[in-house]
């Protein structure tokens, strides 16, 4: 296996179901040195350099928060762990109904799921952000969601490369 293949295998899931981001980031990451900070920077640069349609595909690869994939147990391990850390796997029926309604309204308005880096947040924090961001313009929310994807990538890298505080 080449270094590029090993890199993509290891970091290809950092951006949800989008290994092309790692593929495009490899040369820059390898040249800068394979630290968490350099890898994150290279991944984000590859993501930002992608076409709007490619970035939209990354956004659409993310699951709904507390949505049908979670209920069916079909989230990636990272997404499952992230959602559980915020208590989204333990919602009351009323809370679940609220998330379901917000997910549907958000998807209808923006065409991609609500994305937020949930680490360190509670379900109430997430609901408040959901309710605030649903009033954003399409352009604002696209940029906000992309920034959240990059934050999720940073957190995932930190969990993969513990002890590196340069991410």
XYZ file of C-alpha atoms in Angstrom:
167
model
C 0.000 0.000 0.000
C 1.366 3.416 -0.946
C 1.706 6.254 1.546
C -1.167 8.033 -0.230
C -3.422 4.970 0.064
C -2.520 4.559 3.736
C -3.257 8.242 4.369
C -6.640 8.054 2.638
C -7.491 4.832 4.470
C -6.636 6.412 7.819
C -8.061 9.915 7.309
C -10.636 9.401 4.561
C -13.518 9.314 7.038
C -12.664 12.591 8.751
C -14.993 14.388 6.331
C -18.149 12.240 6.482
C -18.219 9.645 3.674
C -15.904 11.848 1.584
C -12.475 10.215 1.178
C -11.764 12.458 -1.814
C -10.960 15.249 0.667
C -8.093 13.191 2.132
C -6.978 12.132 -1.352
C -6.671 15.767 -2.429
C -5.018 16.780 0.858
C -2.287 14.146 0.866
C 0.452 16.014 -1.014
C 0.111 19.133 1.107
C -0.124 17.173 4.383
C 2.881 14.995 3.541
C 4.975 18.025 2.548
C 4.104 19.903 5.750
C 4.559 16.914 8.079
C 1.936 14.534 9.347
C 0.886 16.297 12.530
C -2.743 16.788 13.518
C -2.507 20.509 12.781
C -0.942 20.023 9.369
C -3.370 17.269 8.433
C -6.338 19.392 9.518
C -5.037 22.373 7.566
C -4.489 20.274 4.436
C -7.927 18.644 4.709
C -9.656 22.012 5.184
C -7.755 23.546 2.277
C -8.816 20.658 0.035
C -12.409 21.039 1.221
C -12.425 24.825 0.661
C -10.852 24.437 -2.802
C -13.604 22.044 -3.850
C -16.494 23.214 -5.969
C -19.679 24.337 -4.217
C -21.357 21.156 -5.490
C -18.631 18.989 -3.960
C -18.861 20.797 -0.631
C -22.646 20.456 -0.735
C -22.188 16.698 -1.242
C -20.072 16.601 1.945
C -22.806 18.442 3.833
C -25.416 16.043 2.490
C -23.297 13.064 3.604
C -23.887 14.049 7.234
C -26.758 12.391 9.086
C -29.692 14.209 10.656
C -29.190 14.790 14.362
C -31.209 12.191 16.266
C -32.702 11.171 12.918
C -33.736 7.955 11.243
C -30.161 6.654 10.775
C -29.572 7.010 14.520
C -32.795 5.178 15.295
C -31.869 2.395 12.878
C -28.345 2.154 14.304
C -26.809 3.066 10.933
C -24.601 6.022 11.879
C -20.843 5.886 11.397
C -19.002 5.117 14.616
C -17.830 8.746 14.821
C -21.329 10.171 14.336
C -22.847 7.720 16.817
C -20.277 8.626 19.471
C -20.613 12.359 18.809
C -24.405 12.320 19.018
C -24.356 10.156 22.145
C -21.936 12.576 23.846
C -24.633 15.252 23.609
C -27.405 12.956 24.832
C -29.098 12.733 21.437
C -29.451 8.983 21.886
C -31.555 9.540 25.020
C -34.245 11.977 23.915
C -37.752 11.998 25.330
C -40.552 11.451 22.785
C -41.261 15.197 22.875
C -37.601 16.098 22.300
C -37.347 13.586 19.484
C -40.461 15.069 17.861
C -38.892 18.553 18.092
C -35.641 17.364 16.485
C -37.615 15.580 13.758
C -39.647 18.708 12.977
C -36.550 20.927 12.940
C -34.625 18.439 10.783
C -37.460 18.398 8.235
C -37.833 22.195 8.161
C -34.082 22.730 7.912
C -33.671 20.168 5.126
C -36.571 21.698 3.202
C -35.100 25.199 3.491
C -31.405 24.452 2.894
C -31.234 21.085 1.102
C -28.763 19.531 3.552
C -28.976 18.383 7.181
C -28.295 20.643 10.149
C -24.618 20.221 11.047
C -23.035 21.211 14.319
C -19.952 20.015 16.167
C -21.778 18.546 19.150
C -18.796 17.810 21.397
C -19.223 19.733 24.645
C -22.815 20.707 23.827
C -26.031 19.546 25.431
C -29.210 18.690 23.567
C -30.602 22.050 24.737
C -27.568 23.884 23.307
C -28.082 22.069 20.007
C -31.803 22.838 19.896
C -31.091 26.523 20.580
C -28.537 26.642 17.753
C -30.938 24.774 15.471
C -33.722 27.274 16.152
C -31.386 30.247 15.702
C -29.690 29.029 12.518
C -32.870 28.020 10.709
C -33.479 31.756 10.174
C -30.129 32.217 8.364
C -29.964 32.925 4.651
C -28.958 30.023 2.397
C -25.501 31.566 1.877
C -24.940 32.151 5.598
C -26.004 28.653 6.493
C -23.898 27.005 3.792
C -20.817 28.796 5.174
C -21.791 28.022 8.778
C -22.335 24.341 7.984
C -18.989 24.158 6.162
C -17.246 25.730 9.173
C -18.949 23.185 11.449
C -17.736 20.343 9.194
C -14.195 21.666 9.595
C -14.651 21.830 13.390
C -15.932 18.238 13.403
C -12.838 17.261 11.404
C -10.596 18.945 13.982
C -12.295 17.076 16.825
C -12.101 13.748 14.992
C -8.397 14.246 14.305
C -7.754 15.074 17.946
C -9.412 11.817 18.986
C -7.383 9.874 16.401
C -4.083 11.549 17.290
C -4.242 12.052 21.082
C -1.434 13.961 22.659
C -1.166 16.355 19.746
C -2.523 19.711 20.807
C -1.578 21.495 17.603
C -4.812 20.739 15.728
